[in-house]
mmCIF file of C-alpha atoms in Angstrom:
data_model
loop_
_atom_site.group_PDB
_atom_site.id
_atom_site.type_symbol
_atom_site.label_atom_id
_atom_site.label_comp_id
_atom_site.label_asym_id
_atom_site.label_seq_id
_atom_site.Cartn_x
_atom_site.Cartn_y
_atom_site.Cartn_z
ATOM 1 C CA MET W 1 -5.593 -14.322 -2.932
ATOM 2 C CA GLN W 2 -2.846 -13.165 -5.253
ATOM 3 C CA ILE W 3 -0.832 -10.215 -3.973
ATOM 4 C CA THR W 4 1.236 -8.102 -6.396
ATOM 5 C CA LEU W 5 3.671 -5.511 -5.080
ATOM 6 C CA LEU W 6 3.224 -2.713 -7.602
ATOM 7 C CA GLY W 7 5.957 -0.594 -6.037
ATOM 8 C CA THR W 8 8.317 -1.018 -3.093
ATOM 9 C CA GLY W 9 10.145 2.315 -2.955
ATOM 10 C CA THR W 10 10.061 5.511 -0.931
ATOM 11 C CA SER W 11 8.564 8.894 -1.805
ATOM 12 C CA VAL W 12 11.485 9.741 -4.127
ATOM 13 C CA GLY W 13 11.693 6.296 -5.721
ATOM 14 C CA VAL W 14 14.828 4.292 -6.454
ATOM 15 C CA PRO W 15 17.047 5.177 -8.248
ATOM 16 C CA MET W 16 16.856 8.625 -6.725
ATOM 17 C CA ILE W 17 17.416 11.628 -8.983
ATOM 18 C CA GLY W 18 21.016 12.819 -8.876
ATOM 19 C CA CYS W 19 22.350 9.911 -6.826
ATOM 20 C CA ASP W 20 25.223 7.611 -7.834
ATOM 21 C CA CYS W 21 25.214 5.277 -4.815
ATOM 22 C CA GLU W 22 25.556 1.514 -5.362
ATOM 23 C CA THR W 23 21.804 0.904 -5.186
ATOM 24 C CA CYS W 24 20.892 3.745 -7.539
ATOM 25 C CA GLN W 25 23.524 2.476 -9.996
ATOM 26 C CA SER W 26 22.623 -1.200 -9.526
ATOM 27 C CA SER W 27 21.851 -3.409 -12.535
ATOM 28 C CA ASP W 28 19.718 -5.704 -10.355
ATOM 29 C CA PRO W 29 16.085 -5.015 -11.375
ATOM 30 C CA ARG W 30 15.040 -5.597 -7.765
ATOM 31 C CA ASP W 31 16.824 -2.354 -6.858
ATOM 32 C CA ALA W 32 14.557 -0.275 -9.141
ATOM 33 C CA ARG W 33 11.608 0.765 -6.985
ATOM 34 C CA LEU W 34 8.518 2.735 -7.900
ATOM 35 C CA ARG W 35 6.490 4.353 -5.135
ATOM 36 C CA THR W 36 4.882 1.844 -2.766
ATOM 37 C CA ALA W 37 1.537 0.305 -3.743
ATOM 38 C CA CYS W 38 -0.121 -3.097 -3.815
ATOM 39 C CA HIS W 39 -2.748 -5.015 -5.804
ATOM 40 C CA ILE W 40 -4.911 -7.802 -4.413
ATOM 41 C CA GLN W 41 -6.812 -10.266 -6.583
ATOM 42 C CA ALA W 42 -9.352 -12.140 -4.454
ATOM 43 C CA GLY W 43 -11.439 -14.315 -6.734
ATOM 44 C CA ASN W 44 -12.875 -11.824 -9.227
ATOM 45 C CA LEU W 45 -12.317 -8.880 -6.883
ATOM 46 C CA SER W 46 -9.569 -6.421 -7.821
ATOM 47 C CA ILE W 47 -8.369 -4.162 -4.999
ATOM 48 C CA VAL W 48 -5.575 -1.576 -4.965
ATOM 49 C CA ILE W 49 -3.843 -0.198 -1.887
ATOM 50 C CA ASP W 50 -2.590 3.362 -2.571
ATOM 51 C CA THR W 51 -2.431 5.300 -5.820
ATOM 52 C CA GLY W 52 0.904 7.099 -5.875
ATOM 53 C CA PRO W 53 2.444 9.138 -8.709
ATOM 54 C CA ASP W 54 3.540 5.936 -10.510
ATOM 55 C CA PHE W 55 -0.008 4.512 -10.536
ATOM 56 C CA ARG W 56 -0.568 4.652 -14.300
ATOM 57 C CA GLU W 57 2.746 2.925 -15.040
ATOM 58 C CA GLN W 58 2.027 0.306 -12.397
ATOM 59 C CA MET W 59 -1.442 -0.505 -13.773
ATOM 60 C CA LEU W 60 -0.107 -0.868 -17.304
ATOM 61 C CA ARG W 61 2.811 -3.028 -16.199
ATOM 62 C CA ALA W 62 0.598 -5.338 -14.121
ATOM 63 C CA LYS W 63 -2.133 -5.380 -16.813
ATOM 64 C CA ILE W 64 -4.877 -4.586 -14.313
ATOM 65 C CA ARG W 65 -8.003 -4.072 -16.400
ATOM 66 C CA ARG W 66 -10.569 -3.434 -13.672
ATOM 67 C CA ILE W 67 -10.734 -2.175 -10.094
ATOM 68 C CA ASP W 68 -13.469 -2.786 -7.555
ATOM 69 C CA SER W 69 -12.044 -0.828 -4.627
ATOM 70 C CA ILE W 70 -9.233 1.470 -3.486
ATOM 71 C CA LEU W 71 -7.785 1.423 0.033
ATOM 72 C CA TRP W 72 -5.614 4.378 1.034
ATOM 73 C CA THR W 73 -3.187 4.058 3.911
ATOM 74 C CA HIS W 74 -2.837 7.847 4.213
ATOM 75 C CA HIS W 75 -2.885 11.045 2.177
ATOM 76 C CA HIS W 76 0.826 11.768 1.603
ATOM 77 C CA TYR W 77 1.814 12.637 -1.965
ATOM 78 C CA ASP W 78 3.541 9.341 -2.723
ATOM 79 C CA HIS W 79 0.374 7.402 -1.834
ATOM 80 C CA VAL W 80 -2.437 9.410 -3.453
ATOM 81 C CA MET W 81 -1.252 11.613 -6.336
ATOM 82 C CA GLY W 82 -2.017 9.083 -9.073
ATOM 83 C CA LEU W 83 -5.697 9.152 -8.145
ATOM 84 C CA ASP W 84 -6.766 10.959 -11.320
ATOM 85 C CA ASP W 85 -5.439 8.031 -13.386
ATOM 86 C CA LEU W 86 -8.382 5.998 -12.088
ATOM 87 C CA ARG W 87 -10.541 7.607 -14.807
ATOM 88 C CA PRO W 88 -10.207 4.776 -17.372
ATOM 89 C CA TYR W 89 -11.729 2.443 -14.780
ATOM 90 C CA PHE W 90 -14.926 4.533 -14.880
ATOM 91 C CA PHE W 91 -15.446 3.974 -18.596
ATOM 92 C CA ASP W 92 -16.587 0.347 -18.608
ATOM 93 C CA CYS W 93 -18.651 0.359 -15.411
ATOM 94 C CA SER W 94 -21.049 2.989 -14.051
ATOM 95 C CA VAL W 95 -20.931 1.643 -10.479
ATOM 96 C CA PRO W 96 -18.717 3.900 -8.307
ATOM 97 C CA ILE W 97 -15.369 2.585 -7.116
ATOM 98 C CA ALA W 98 -15.594 2.016 -3.360
ATOM 99 C CA CYS W 99 -12.768 3.986 -1.699
ATOM 100 C CA PHE W 100 -11.705 3.821 1.938
ATOM 101 C CA ALA W 101 -9.272 5.853 4.033
ATOM 102 C CA HIS W 102 -8.417 6.748 7.613
ATOM 103 C CA ARG W 103 -10.696 9.422 9.071
ATOM 104 C CA ASN W 104 -7.790 11.913 9.192
ATOM 105 C CA SER W 105 -7.170 11.461 5.464
ATOM 106 C CA ILE W 106 -10.743 12.019 4.272
ATOM 107 C CA SER W 107 -10.661 15.834 4.534
ATOM 108 C CA SER W 108 -7.207 15.978 2.943
ATOM 109 C CA LEU W 109 -8.302 13.866 -0.031
ATOM 110 C CA LYS W 110 -11.301 16.139 -0.553
ATOM 111 C CA ARG W 111 -9.074 19.224 -0.360
ATOM 112 C CA ILE W 112 -6.461 17.820 -2.767
ATOM 113 C CA PHE W 113 -9.096 16.646 -5.268
ATOM 114 C CA PRO W 114 -12.003 19.134 -5.018
ATOM 115 C CA TYR W 115 -13.132 18.350 -8.576
ATOM 116 C CA ILE W 116 -13.903 14.783 -7.449
ATOM 117 C CA TRP W 117 -15.362 15.493 -3.998
ATOM 118 C CA GLY W 118 -16.497 19.134 -3.984
ATOM 119 C CA ASN W 119 -19.239 21.512 -5.066
ATOM 120 C CA ARG W 120 -18.367 21.622 -8.785
ATOM 121 C CA LEU W 121 -17.733 18.032 -9.709
ATOM 122 C CA MET W 122 -16.053 16.959 -12.937
ATOM 123 C CA TYR W 123 -16.497 13.242 -12.203
ATOM 124 C CA PRO W 124 -19.712 12.949 -10.153
ATOM 125 C CA GLY W 125 -20.584 9.550 -8.743
ATOM 126 C CA THR W 126 -17.359 7.835 -9.772
ATOM 127 C CA LEU W 127 -15.573 7.409 -6.435
ATOM 128 C CA ASP W 128 -17.505 6.577 -3.266
ATOM 129 C CA LEU W 129 -15.280 7.694 -0.374
ATOM 130 C CA SER W 130 -15.852 6.207 3.100
ATOM 131 C CA THR W 131 -14.035 6.273 6.426
ATOM 132 C CA ALA W 132 -12.310 2.996 7.305
ATOM 133 C CA GLU W 133 -12.584 2.507 11.067
ATOM 134 C CA GLU W 134 -14.475 -0.723 11.639
ATOM 135 C CA MET W 135 -14.472 -3.898 9.561
ATOM 136 C CA PHE W 136 -16.195 -3.410 6.191
ATOM 137 C CA VAL W 137 -17.044 -5.469 3.122
ATOM 138 C CA ILE W 138 -15.857 -4.924 -0.451
ATOM 139 C CA LYS W 139 -18.206 -6.135 -3.160
ATOM 140 C CA SER W 140 -17.809 -6.431 -6.912
ATOM 141 C CA ARG W 141 -18.677 -3.465 -9.130
ATOM 142 C CA TYR W 142 -19.276 -5.852 -12.006
ATOM 143 C CA GLY W 143 -22.048 -8.034 -10.594
ATOM 144 C CA ASP W 144 -19.857 -10.937 -9.504
ATOM 145 C CA PRO W 145 -20.911 -12.638 -6.251
ATOM 146 C CA ASP W 146 -17.446 -12.215 -4.705
ATOM 147 C CA CYS W 147 -16.964 -10.164 -1.553
ATOM 148 C CA ILE W 148 -14.234 -9.831 1.068
ATOM 149 C CA HIS W 149 -14.107 -8.502 4.630
ATOM 150 C CA VAL W 150 -11.467 -5.861 5.369
ATOM 151 C CA THR W 151 -10.219 -4.909 8.836
ATOM 152 C CA PRO W 152 -8.475 -1.522 9.196
ATOM 153 C CA ILE W 153 -5.359 -1.559 11.384
ATOM 154 C CA GLU W 154 -4.596 1.840 12.943
ATOM 155 C CA VAL W 155 -0.842 2.393 13.116
ATOM 156 C CA PHE W 156 1.393 5.448 13.411
ATOM 157 C CA HIS W 157 3.555 7.149 10.799
ATOM 158 C CA GLY W 158 5.603 9.274 13.193
ATOM 159 C CA LYS W 159 2.891 11.073 15.186
ATOM 160 C CA MET W 160 0.300 10.667 12.437
ATOM 161 C CA PRO W 161 -2.328 7.904 12.748
ATOM 162 C CA ILE W 162 -2.822 6.059 9.454
ATOM 163 C CA ASN W 163 -4.340 2.774 8.302
ATOM 164 C CA GLY W 164 -2.976 -0.605 7.441
ATOM 165 C CA TYR W 165 -5.400 -3.277 6.254
ATOM 166 C CA ARG W 166 -6.096 -6.957 6.820
ATOM 167 C CA LEU W 167 -7.881 -8.965 4.128
ATOM 168 C CA GLY W 168 -8.362 -12.607 5.056
ATOM 169 C CA ASN W 169 -5.016 -13.889 6.334
ATOM 170 C CA PHE W 170 -3.033 -11.137 4.583
ATOM 171 C CA ALA W 171 -2.097 -7.782 6.155
ATOM 172 C CA TYR W 172 -0.442 -4.737 4.600
ATOM 173 C CA LEU W 173 1.293 -2.137 6.789
ATOM 174 C CA THR W 174 3.414 0.555 5.184
ATOM 175 C CA ASP W 175 4.850 3.875 6.419
ATOM 176 C CA VAL W 176 4.776 2.562 9.995
ATOM 177 C CA SER W 177 6.883 3.573 12.989
ATOM 178 C CA HIS W 178 4.624 2.220 15.757
ATOM 179 C CA ILE W 179 1.830 -0.327 16.129
ATOM 180 C CA PRO W 180 -0.308 0.108 19.258
ATOM 181 C CA ASP W 181 -0.614 -2.992 21.415
ATOM 182 C CA LYS W 182 -4.375 -3.217 20.849
ATOM 183 C CA GLU W 183 -3.864 -3.472 17.088
ATOM 184 C CA TYR W 184 -1.625 -6.542 17.337
ATOM 185 C CA VAL W 185 -4.735 -8.544 18.228
ATOM 186 C CA LYS W 186 -5.991 -7.916 14.680
ATOM 187 C CA LEU W 187 -2.764 -9.341 13.241
ATOM 188 C CA LYS W 188 -2.910 -12.859 14.630
ATOM 189 C CA HIS W 189 -2.709 -15.994 12.469
ATOM 190 C CA LEU W 190 -1.481 -14.303 9.278
ATOM 191 C CA ASP W 191 -0.243 -16.269 6.304
ATOM 192 C CA LEU W 192 1.365 -13.163 4.788
ATOM 193 C CA LEU W 193 2.458 -9.817 6.196
ATOM 194 C CA VAL W 194 3.774 -6.962 4.043
ATOM 195 C CA LEU W 195 5.562 -4.487 6.302
ATOM 196 C CA ASP W 196 7.452 -1.200 6.083
ATOM 197 C CA ALA W 197 11.261 -1.506 6.425
ATOM 198 C CA LEU W 198 12.820 1.726 5.211
ATOM 199 C CA ARG W 199 16.581 1.244 5.645
ATOM 200 C CA PRO W 200 19.223 -0.111 8.055
ATOM 201 C CA MET W 201 19.400 3.175 10.013
ATOM 202 C CA LYS W 202 16.661 4.429 12.316
ATOM 203 C CA HIS W 203 14.064 6.913 11.055
ATOM 204 C CA PRO W 204 11.450 8.862 13.064
ATOM 205 C CA ARG W 205 8.517 7.903 10.819
ATOM 206 C CA HIS W 206 9.382 4.414 9.522
ATOM 207 C CA PHE W 207 10.588 1.100 10.871
ATOM 208 C CA SER W 208 14.238 0.382 10.208
ATOM 209 C CA ILE W 209 15.013 -3.107 8.926
ATOM 210 C CA GLU W 210 15.936 -4.322 12.419
ATOM 211 C CA GLU W 211 12.808 -2.795 13.929
ATOM 212 C CA ALA W 212 10.693 -4.392 11.200
ATOM 213 C CA ILE W 213 12.267 -7.792 11.900
ATOM 214 C CA GLY W 214 11.344 -7.436 15.578
ATOM 215 C CA VAL W 215 7.754 -6.473 14.750
ATOM 216 C CA ALA W 216 7.471 -9.305 12.230
ATOM 217 C CA ARG W 217 8.640 -11.783 14.862
ATOM 218 C CA ARG W 218 6.020 -10.490 17.300
ATOM 219 C CA ILE W 219 3.248 -10.806 14.707
ATOM 220 C CA GLY W 220 4.456 -14.242 13.667
ATOM 221 C CA ALA W 221 3.091 -14.448 10.115
ATOM 222 C CA GLN W 222 4.092 -17.519 8.146
ATOM 223 C CA GLN W 223 5.812 -15.199 5.663
ATOM 224 C CA THR W 224 6.812 -11.538 5.883
ATOM 225 C CA ILE W 225 7.760 -9.352 2.933
ATOM 226 C CA PHE W 226 9.344 -5.942 3.524
ATOM 227 C CA THR W 227 8.454 -2.888 1.442
ATOM 228 C CA HIS W 228 8.898 0.920 1.214
ATOM 229 C CA MET W 229 12.684 0.672 0.984
ATOM 230 C CA ALA W 230 15.064 3.570 0.428
ATOM 231 C CA HIS W 231 18.213 3.631 -1.685
ATOM 232 C CA GLN W 232 20.310 2.634 1.331
ATOM 233 C CA VAL W 233 18.943 -0.896 0.800
ATOM 234 C CA LEU W 234 20.824 -3.037 -1.743
ATOM 235 C CA HIS W 235 18.448 -5.930 -2.336
ATOM 236 C CA ALA W 236 20.861 -8.847 -2.668
ATOM 237 C CA ARG W 237 22.932 -7.878 0.362
ATOM 238 C CA GLU W 238 20.107 -7.049 2.776
ATOM 239 C CA ASP W 239 17.843 -9.917 1.722
ATOM 240 C CA ALA W 240 20.606 -12.438 2.432
ATOM 241 C CA ARG W 241 20.795 -11.214 6.052
ATOM 242 C CA LEU W 242 17.115 -11.754 6.851
ATOM 243 C CA PRO W 243 15.557 -14.637 8.817
ATOM 244 C CA LYS W 244 14.310 -17.463 6.614
ATOM 245 C CA THR W 245 10.604 -16.491 6.848
ATOM 246 C CA MET W 246 11.331 -12.879 5.825
ATOM 247 C CA HIS W 247 12.337 -11.358 2.503
ATOM 248 C CA LEU W 248 12.668 -8.005 0.826
ATOM 249 C CA GLY W 249 9.936 -7.301 -1.683
ATOM 250 C CA TYR W 250 10.553 -5.991 -5.166
ATOM 251 C CA ASP W 251 8.450 -4.325 -7.829
ATOM 252 C CA GLY W 252 6.265 -6.845 -9.629
ATOM 253 C CA MET W 253 6.642 -9.508 -6.941
ATOM 254 C CA VAL W 254 3.618 -11.843 -6.839
ATOM 255 C CA ILE W 255 2.752 -13.804 -3.706
ATOM 256 C CA GLU W 256 -0.076 -16.294 -3.217
ATOM 257 C CA SER W 257 -1.851 -16.115 0.120
#
């Protein structure tokens, strides 16, 4: 698999509007962060995790020409509001895009986008929305024989249950403040873990960098990449402090797994 971090920033992005801190003024391109999202290329399968407000820019920058499936971690604005920019992916293939989300996000997605999943549909049959609770299989929309098994990982964003996902030996967990003990079983023997690490200071709905390091050590992936970072994180400084198997991600980062 080839993993591309499409965005590694928080809900406001980095640089943040109106801020002149050292990260927001940084000339290091790794300190410019669009809203968090990820692309997975598994053989001929093209899978996106989250479609935030920067989705169109991210797809153009990464030159992603087709999508077989969308996985949503949760329904907050910075993870879903680029959904309408999926429309060009309907044009060359009549097979619906398979979409998956946590059960608590399904009703919110339908409420936010009633013209996609409602009584008066503008785009009927384009997005097939399913609840992600048990392991499921993603297949190609384009007739390729490729398929991949996906295991949802239920984690908590503050008090809100949301989904992370495991595909093969890769797992993606963003906007996390707690992982239940029973979910750690699903995270054994990972080659690559992408994990939320908001900032050095504690936060009620996200892992801090130190908390993320502790969780990464418990999971024990061969490599851990941190994402969803706020403007309190200067890439060069914080990355240099991390254990050798852990690194800060950056927009456009490509990792083989």
